[in-house]
mmCIF file of C-alpha atoms in Angstrom:
data_model
loop_
_atom_site.group_PDB
_atom_site.id
_atom_site.type_symbol
_atom_site.label_atom_id
_atom_site.label_comp_id
_atom_site.label_asym_id
_atom_site.label_seq_id
_atom_site.Cartn_x
_atom_site.Cartn_y
_atom_site.Cartn_z
ATOM 1 C CA MET A 19 -25.364 -9.680 -13.555
ATOM 2 C CA LEU A 20 -26.729 -13.439 -14.350
ATOM 3 C CA ARG A 21 -23.992 -15.191 -15.831
ATOM 4 C CA HIS A 22 -22.309 -13.991 -12.473
ATOM 5 C CA LEU A 23 -25.385 -15.612 -10.674
ATOM 6 C CA THR A 24 -25.626 -18.571 -13.053
ATOM 7 C CA PHE A 25 -21.464 -19.786 -12.441
ATOM 8 C CA ALA A 26 -22.189 -18.713 -8.530
ATOM 9 C CA LEU A 27 -24.865 -21.485 -8.325
ATOM 10 C CA VAL A 28 -22.961 -23.975 -10.633
ATOM 11 C CA ALA A 29 -19.981 -22.964 -8.198
ATOM 12 C CA ILE A 30 -21.260 -23.471 -4.688
ATOM 13 C CA PHE A 31 -23.580 -26.829 -5.888
ATOM 14 C CA SER A 32 -20.430 -28.345 -6.971
ATOM 15 C CA CYS A 33 -18.585 -27.911 -4.526
ATOM 16 C CA SER A 34 -21.244 -28.921 -1.537
ATOM 17 C CA LEU A 35 -20.851 -32.529 -2.982
ATOM 18 C CA ASP A 36 -18.588 -34.669 -3.974
ATOM 19 C CA ALA A 37 -21.099 -34.488 -7.820
ATOM 20 C CA ALA A 38 -20.502 -33.188 -11.010
ATOM 21 C CA ALA A 39 -23.767 -30.728 -12.145
ATOM 22 C CA SER A 40 -24.515 -28.480 -15.013
ATOM 23 C CA VAL A 41 -27.563 -25.881 -14.446
ATOM 24 C CA THR A 42 -28.996 -26.168 -17.663
ATOM 25 C CA ARG A 43 -31.667 -22.975 -16.914
ATOM 26 C CA LEU A 44 -31.902 -19.786 -13.765
ATOM 27 C CA ARG A 45 -35.211 -18.930 -13.854
ATOM 28 C CA ILE A 46 -36.170 -15.612 -12.668
ATOM 29 C CA GLU A 47 -39.393 -15.368 -11.808
ATOM 30 C CA ARG A 48 -39.666 -12.322 -9.329
ATOM 31 C CA ARG A 49 -36.931 -9.352 -9.492
ATOM 32 C CA GLU A 50 -37.724 -5.814 -7.019
ATOM 33 C CA ILE A 51 -36.692 -3.108 -5.728
ATOM 34 C CA VAL A 52 -35.539 -3.510 -1.998
ATOM 35 C CA LEU A 53 -36.759 -1.084 0.290
ATOM 36 C CA ASN A 54 -37.995 1.509 -2.062
ATOM 37 C CA GLY A 55 -34.399 1.958 -3.184
ATOM 38 C CA LYS A 56 -32.973 2.602 -0.122
ATOM 39 C CA PRO A 57 -29.129 3.279 -0.038
ATOM 40 C CA PHE A 58 -27.020 0.336 2.383
ATOM 41 C CA GLY A 59 -23.761 2.666 2.329
ATOM 42 C CA ALA A 60 -21.736 3.084 -0.368
ATOM 43 C CA ALA A 61 -23.558 -0.345 -2.073
ATOM 44 C CA GLY A 62 -26.391 1.318 -2.685
ATOM 45 C CA PRO A 63 -29.987 -0.258 -2.671
ATOM 46 C CA TYR A 64 -30.778 -3.817 -3.096
ATOM 47 C CA GLU A 65 -32.546 -5.642 -5.430
ATOM 48 C CA LYS A 66 -34.225 -9.433 -4.645
ATOM 49 C CA LEU A 67 -34.188 -11.379 -7.269
ATOM 50 C CA SER A 68 -36.088 -15.307 -7.221
ATOM 51 C CA GLY A 69 -36.877 -18.045 -9.632
ATOM 52 C CA LYS A 70 -35.590 -21.947 -9.957
ATOM 53 C CA VAL A 71 -32.471 -23.264 -10.836
ATOM 54 C CA ASP A 72 -32.230 -26.338 -13.241
ATOM 55 C CA PHE A 73 -30.249 -28.903 -13.086
ATOM 56 C CA ALA A 74 -29.017 -31.852 -15.050
ATOM 57 C CA LEU A 75 -27.087 -34.655 -13.582
ATOM 58 C CA ASP A 76 -25.021 -36.953 -15.428
ATOM 59 C CA PRO A 77 -25.574 -40.649 -14.045
ATOM 60 C CA ALA A 78 -23.278 -42.070 -15.344
ATOM 61 C CA LEU A 79 -20.275 -40.406 -14.455
ATOM 62 C CA PRO A 80 -17.570 -41.602 -11.888
ATOM 63 C CA GLN A 81 -17.771 -38.296 -9.132
ATOM 64 C CA ASN A 82 -21.845 -38.802 -9.534
ATOM 65 C CA ARG A 83 -21.241 -42.401 -8.432
ATOM 66 C CA GLY A 84 -22.119 -41.870 -4.871
ATOM 67 C CA ILE A 85 -25.734 -40.363 -5.664
ATOM 68 C CA VAL A 86 -27.842 -42.738 -4.017
ATOM 69 C CA ASP A 87 -30.649 -44.483 -6.514
ATOM 70 C CA LEU A 88 -29.159 -42.142 -8.626
ATOM 71 C CA THR A 89 -28.883 -44.129 -11.906
ATOM 72 C CA LEU A 90 -32.615 -45.470 -11.322
ATOM 73 C CA ALA A 91 -34.124 -41.915 -11.145
ATOM 74 C CA PRO A 92 -35.942 -40.575 -14.371
ATOM 75 C CA LYS A 93 -33.721 -39.265 -17.169
ATOM 76 C CA ASN A 94 -34.732 -36.875 -19.985
ATOM 77 C CA ALA A 95 -33.109 -37.713 -24.084
ATOM 78 C CA GLN A 96 -29.940 -37.323 -23.153
ATOM 79 C CA GLY A 97 -29.683 -39.720 -20.126
ATOM 80 C CA LEU A 98 -29.227 -37.177 -17.759
ATOM 81 C CA VAL A 99 -31.475 -36.023 -14.580
ATOM 82 C CA GLU A 100 -33.078 -33.232 -14.185
ATOM 83 C CA PHE A 101 -33.646 -32.046 -10.707
ATOM 84 C CA SER A 102 -34.044 -27.747 -9.212
ATOM 85 C CA ALA A 103 -33.811 -25.469 -6.559
ATOM 86 C CA ASP A 104 -35.543 -22.173 -5.313
ATOM 87 C CA PHE A 105 -33.331 -19.098 -5.125
ATOM 88 C CA TYR A 106 -33.527 -16.416 -3.334
ATOM 89 C CA LEU A 107 -30.709 -13.016 -4.314
ATOM 90 C CA LEU A 108 -30.313 -9.945 -2.237
ATOM 91 C CA LYS A 109 -27.362 -7.629 -3.842
ATOM 92 C CA PRO A 110 -26.703 -4.497 -4.790
ATOM 93 C CA VAL A 111 -28.664 -2.565 -7.766
ATOM 94 C CA ASP A 112 -24.892 -2.033 -9.301
ATOM 95 C CA PRO A 113 -22.827 -4.975 -9.044
ATOM 96 C CA ALA A 114 -19.471 -2.846 -9.014
ATOM 97 C CA ARG A 115 -20.899 -0.888 -5.834
ATOM 98 C CA GLY A 116 -21.174 -4.618 -4.059
ATOM 99 C CA ASN A 117 -17.084 -5.718 -2.751
ATOM 100 C CA GLY A 118 -17.541 -9.147 -5.605
ATOM 101 C CA ARG A 119 -18.450 -11.817 -2.616
ATOM 102 C CA LEU A 120 -21.025 -14.178 -2.063
ATOM 103 C CA PHE A 121 -21.998 -15.034 1.389
ATOM 104 C CA TYR A 122 -24.067 -18.211 0.703
ATOM 105 C CA GLU A 123 -26.630 -20.111 2.921
ATOM 106 C CA ALA A 124 -27.516 -22.919 2.676
ATOM 107 C CA GLY A 125 -30.737 -23.167 5.574
ATOM 108 C CA ASN A 126 -32.159 -25.650 7.607
ATOM 109 C CA ARG A 127 -35.931 -26.736 6.727
ATOM 110 C CA GLY A 128 -35.911 -23.868 3.734
ATOM 111 C CA THR A 129 -35.411 -20.910 6.406
ATOM 112 C CA LYS A 130 -33.587 -17.674 5.977
ATOM 113 C CA ARG A 131 -31.155 -17.139 8.972
ATOM 114 C CA ILE A 132 -28.441 -14.704 7.764
ATOM 115 C CA LEU A 133 -30.362 -11.540 8.293
ATOM 116 C CA PRO A 134 -31.733 -12.818 11.829
ATOM 117 C CA VAL A 135 -27.887 -13.728 12.470
ATOM 118 C CA PHE A 136 -26.149 -11.161 10.623
ATOM 119 C CA GLN A 137 -27.881 -8.610 10.856
ATOM 120 C CA ASP A 138 -30.481 -8.622 13.545
ATOM 121 C CA ALA A 139 -33.120 -8.838 11.397
ATOM 122 C CA THR A 140 -36.683 -10.110 12.703
ATOM 123 C CA ASN A 141 -37.167 -13.581 10.356
ATOM 124 C CA SER A 142 -38.932 -13.579 7.273
ATOM 125 C CA ALA A 143 -38.873 -15.861 4.233
ATOM 126 C CA ASP A 144 -39.716 -12.496 1.580
ATOM 127 C CA PRO A 145 -37.599 -9.782 3.673
ATOM 128 C CA ALA A 146 -39.226 -6.464 3.042
ATOM 129 C CA THR A 147 -39.348 -4.246 5.974
ATOM 130 C CA GLU A 148 -36.943 -2.647 7.386
ATOM 131 C CA ALA A 149 -37.443 -4.942 10.857
ATOM 132 C CA GLU A 150 -36.740 -7.603 8.320
ATOM 133 C CA PHE A 151 -33.197 -6.106 7.229
ATOM 134 C CA GLY A 152 -32.104 -5.301 10.238
ATOM 135 C CA ASN A 153 -29.492 -3.307 10.633
ATOM 136 C CA GLY A 154 -28.123 -4.170 6.892
ATOM 137 C CA ALA A 155 -24.728 -4.853 8.299
ATOM 138 C CA LEU A 156 -23.651 -7.413 5.392
ATOM 139 C CA MET A 157 -25.644 -5.612 3.087
ATOM 140 C CA ARG A 158 -23.432 -2.086 4.000
ATOM 141 C CA GLN A 159 -20.621 -4.074 3.091
ATOM 142 C CA GLY A 160 -21.599 -4.987 -0.466
ATOM 143 C CA PHE A 161 -22.333 -8.281 0.692
ATOM 144 C CA THR A 162 -24.992 -10.739 -2.376
ATOM 145 C CA LEU A 163 -26.692 -12.650 0.033
ATOM 146 C CA LEU A 164 -28.130 -16.475 -1.791
ATOM 147 C CA TRP A 165 -30.056 -19.296 0.104
ATOM 148 C CA MET A 166 -31.219 -22.075 -1.979
ATOM 149 C CA GLY A 167 -33.315 -24.579 -1.221
ATOM 150 C CA TRP A 168 -31.435 -28.419 -1.047
ATOM 151 C CA GLN A 169 -34.275 -29.836 0.728
ATOM 152 C CA TRP A 170 -37.134 -32.210 -1.075
ATOM 153 C CA ASP A 171 -38.936 -32.337 1.790
ATOM 154 C CA VAL A 172 -40.001 -28.931 4.011
ATOM 155 C CA PRO A 173 -43.285 -27.369 3.338
ATOM 156 C CA GLU A 174 -44.808 -25.496 0.394
ATOM 157 C CA GLY A 175 -43.527 -21.790 0.660
ATOM 158 C CA ARG A 176 -39.622 -22.328 2.087
ATOM 159 C CA MET A 177 -36.978 -22.630 0.394
ATOM 160 C CA ARG A 178 -37.231 -25.942 -1.665
ATOM 161 C CA MET A 179 -35.210 -28.422 -3.455
ATOM 162 C CA GLU A 180 -37.386 -30.320 -6.552
ATOM 163 C CA ILE A 181 -36.360 -33.921 -7.074
ATOM 164 C CA PRO A 182 -37.115 -37.140 -9.010
ATOM 165 C CA ILE A 183 -38.265 -40.072 -7.959
ATOM 166 C CA ALA A 184 -35.937 -43.144 -8.128
ATOM 167 C CA THR A 185 -38.392 -46.236 -8.631
ATOM 168 C CA ASN A 186 -37.442 -49.848 -9.175
ATOM 169 C CA ASN A 187 -39.262 -51.969 -11.979
ATOM 170 C CA GLY A 188 -41.429 -49.535 -11.922
ATOM 171 C CA GLN A 189 -42.359 -48.541 -8.506
ATOM 172 C CA PRO A 190 -41.005 -45.652 -6.410
ATOM 173 C CA ILE A 191 -38.280 -46.804 -3.886
ATOM 174 C CA THR A 192 -39.360 -44.813 -0.675
ATOM 175 C CA GLY A 193 -37.286 -44.901 2.811
#
């Protein structure tokens, strides 16, 4: 399952812009069963996984030229620029019971809107109650739901991306 998640994250990131990045590490910081194992139709019980995904970009690749100031960002020993993003995943405990489809949201300002919009759930940064999972419409159909932070300037506690600060002659580039 983790190999599939890593592949999904690489595919999502690769398709989201004309850049080439690699997932270097997947850090699962929390894994728990949703609603004490309550089944969601034929998909059965769900679990949530959350943590961070580490990426690396090669500033020398032509695909990455469009990333502003990437060549001025700090690089690791291999000459790559490293960054990370928060992720939050809801998936069937038994992947064979899912529908094999991933529903991904790059939430605005680090929020999660799939559940309120598609399942009539109450808004939550970390759904835990029946009301926060709503009617379970997508989950009963076996969808895997994924959120990943993509903005660096949102408040702590929301889905974020941690990016390095580019410098020019040792001075941070801002603005």
